[in-house]
PDB file of C-alpha atoms in Angstrom:
ATOM      1  CA  THR A   6      -9.807  14.354   5.400  1.00 55.00           C
ATOM      2  CA  GLY A   7      -6.181  13.330   5.579  1.00 69.00           C
ATOM      3  CA  THR A   8      -3.863  13.294   2.610  1.00 76.00           C
ATOM      4  CA  ARG A   9      -0.944  11.387   4.132  1.00 79.00           C
ATOM      5  CA  LEU A  10      -0.272   7.908   5.429  1.00 78.00           C
ATOM      6  CA  LYS A  11       2.356   7.735   8.166  1.00 82.00           C
ATOM      7  CA  VAL A  12       3.392   4.358   9.548  1.00 80.00           C
ATOM      8  CA  LEU A  13       6.103   3.465  12.058  1.00 83.00           C
ATOM      9  CA  ILE A  14       7.793   0.253  10.925  1.00 79.00           C
ATOM     10  CA  HIS A  15       9.909  -2.033  13.097  1.00 79.00           C
ATOM     11  CA  ASP A  16      12.110  -4.092  10.792  1.00 74.00           C
ATOM     12  CA  GLY A  17      13.980  -6.089  13.417  1.00 80.00           C
ATOM     13  CA  LEU A  18      16.922  -3.684  13.452  1.00 82.00           C
ATOM     14  CA  GLY A  19      15.200  -0.442  14.296  1.00 84.00           C
ATOM     15  CA  ILE A  20      12.165   1.726  13.735  1.00 86.00           C
ATOM     16  CA  TRP A  21      11.654   3.918  10.697  1.00 84.00           C
ATOM     17  CA  LEU A  22       8.884   6.224   9.517  1.00 85.00           C
ATOM     18  CA  CYS A  23       7.231   5.518   6.193  1.00 80.00           C
ATOM     19  CA  THR A  24       5.116   8.232   4.597  1.00 80.00           C
ATOM     20  CA  ARG A  25       2.986   8.200   1.480  1.00 76.00           C
ATOM     21  CA  THR A  26       1.031  11.160   0.155  1.00 77.00           C
ATOM     22  CA  LEU A  27      -2.226  11.073  -1.746  1.00 72.00           C
ATOM     23  CA  ASP A  28      -2.124  12.676  -5.185  1.00 70.00           C
ATOM     24  CA  ASP A  29      -5.549  13.891  -6.261  1.00 68.00           C
ATOM     25  CA  GLY A  30      -7.139  11.613  -3.664  1.00 65.00           C
ATOM     26  CA  ARG A  31      -5.151   8.508  -4.616  1.00 64.00           C
ATOM     27  CA  PHE A  32      -1.797   6.943  -3.858  1.00 62.00           C
ATOM     28  CA  HIS A  33       0.529   7.150  -6.859  1.00 58.00           C
ATOM     29  CA  GLY A  34      -0.076   4.145  -9.093  1.00 52.00           C
ATOM     30  CA  LEU A  35      -3.583   3.397  -7.838  1.00 47.00           C
ATOM     31  CA  GLY A  36      -5.818   3.091 -10.847  1.00 47.00           C
ATOM     32  CA  GLU A  37      -8.752   1.229 -12.244  1.00 44.00           C
ATOM     33  CA  ARG A  38      -6.522  -1.802 -12.836  1.00 45.00           C
ATOM     34  CA  LEU A  39      -6.082  -2.249  -9.073  1.00 45.00           C
ATOM     35  CA  MET A  40      -9.771  -1.798  -8.435  1.00 43.00           C
ATOM     36  CA  ARG A  41     -10.594  -4.405 -11.079  1.00 45.00           C
ATOM     37  CA  HIS A  42      -7.986  -7.052 -10.331  1.00 45.00           C
ATOM     38  CA  HIS A  43      -6.995  -6.879  -6.671  1.00 48.00           C
ATOM     39  CA  SER A  44      -9.619  -5.306  -4.504  1.00 49.00           C
ATOM     40  CA  ALA A  45     -13.082  -3.909  -4.167  1.00 52.00           C
ATOM     41  CA  PRO A  46     -14.108  -0.558  -2.710  1.00 53.00           C
ATOM     42  CA  ASN A  47     -14.913  -0.633   0.987  1.00 54.00           C
ATOM     43  CA  PRO A  48     -17.695   1.765   2.061  1.00 57.00           C
ATOM     44  CA  THR A  49     -15.837   2.636   5.284  1.00 58.00           C
ATOM     45  CA  THR A  50     -12.214   2.972   4.160  1.00 55.00           C
ATOM     46  CA  GLY A  51     -12.600   3.353   0.402  1.00 60.00           C
ATOM     47  CA  LEU A  52     -10.279   0.471  -0.493  1.00 62.00           C
ATOM     48  CA  THR A  53      -9.100  -2.765   1.037  1.00 68.00           C
ATOM     49  CA  ILE A  54      -5.604  -4.020   0.201  1.00 71.00           C
ATOM     50  CA  SER A  55      -3.879  -7.210   1.271  1.00 76.00           C
ATOM     51  CA  HIS A  56      -1.103  -7.411   3.859  1.00 78.00           C
ATOM     52  CA  GLU A  57       1.371  -8.099   1.034  1.00 76.00           C
ATOM     53  CA  GLN A  58       0.179  -5.063  -0.933  1.00 73.00           C
ATOM     54  CA  PHE A  59       0.527  -2.912   2.195  1.00 75.00           C
ATOM     55  CA  ASN A  60       4.107  -4.126   2.731  1.00 74.00           C
ATOM     56  CA  ALA A  61       4.931  -3.322  -0.891  1.00 71.00           C
ATOM     57  CA  LEU A  62       3.266   0.107  -0.588  1.00 71.00           C
ATOM     58  CA  ILE A  63       5.323   1.149   2.420  1.00 71.00           C
ATOM     59  CA  SER A  64       8.493  -0.281   0.859  1.00 71.00           C
ATOM     60  CA  GLY A  65       8.071   1.780  -2.295  1.00 67.00           C
ATOM     61  CA  LEU A  66       7.492  -1.241  -4.537  1.00 62.00           C
ATOM     62  CA  PRO A  67       4.931  -1.228  -7.369  1.00 58.00           C
ATOM     63  CA  TRP A  68       2.358  -2.721  -4.996  1.00 52.00           C
ATOM     64  CA  HIS A  69      -0.575  -2.524  -7.405  1.00 53.00           C
ATOM     65  CA  ASN A  70       1.166  -5.013  -9.741  1.00 53.00           C
ATOM     66  CA  LEU A  71       2.125  -7.539  -7.083  1.00 51.00           C
ATOM     67  CA  GLY A  72       0.146 -10.499  -5.863  1.00 53.00           C
ATOM     68  CA  LYS A  73       0.773 -12.671  -2.828  1.00 48.00           C
ATOM     69  CA  ASP A  74       2.351 -15.421  -4.911  1.00 51.00           C
ATOM     70  CA  ILE A  75       5.072 -13.219  -6.458  1.00 49.00           C
ATOM     71  CA  LEU A  76       6.148 -11.007  -3.553  1.00 45.00           C
ATOM     72  CA  THR A  77       9.608 -11.482  -2.108  1.00 48.00           C
ATOM     73  CA  PRO A  78       9.634 -10.956   1.668  1.00 49.00           C
ATOM     74  CA  LEU A  79      11.932  -8.207   2.897  1.00 50.00           C
ATOM     75  CA  THR A  80      14.243  -9.692   5.511  1.00 48.00           C
TER      76      THR A  80
END
């Protein structure tokens, strides 16, 4: 099983590599609160997160505390 997420991001100006590493099988900050309030386990992938949560995750924001209605788009 993999322990890293690597994503190439095109932000309109260029391409950059975002990496996140699992810590003890979880991304830093992923806890029961996220599982309870934002998402349910997915039998295939383990967890489903929204597009907004993914954007916050790769941007280094506290993505587990953010909902669609309070995210500020990165432009």
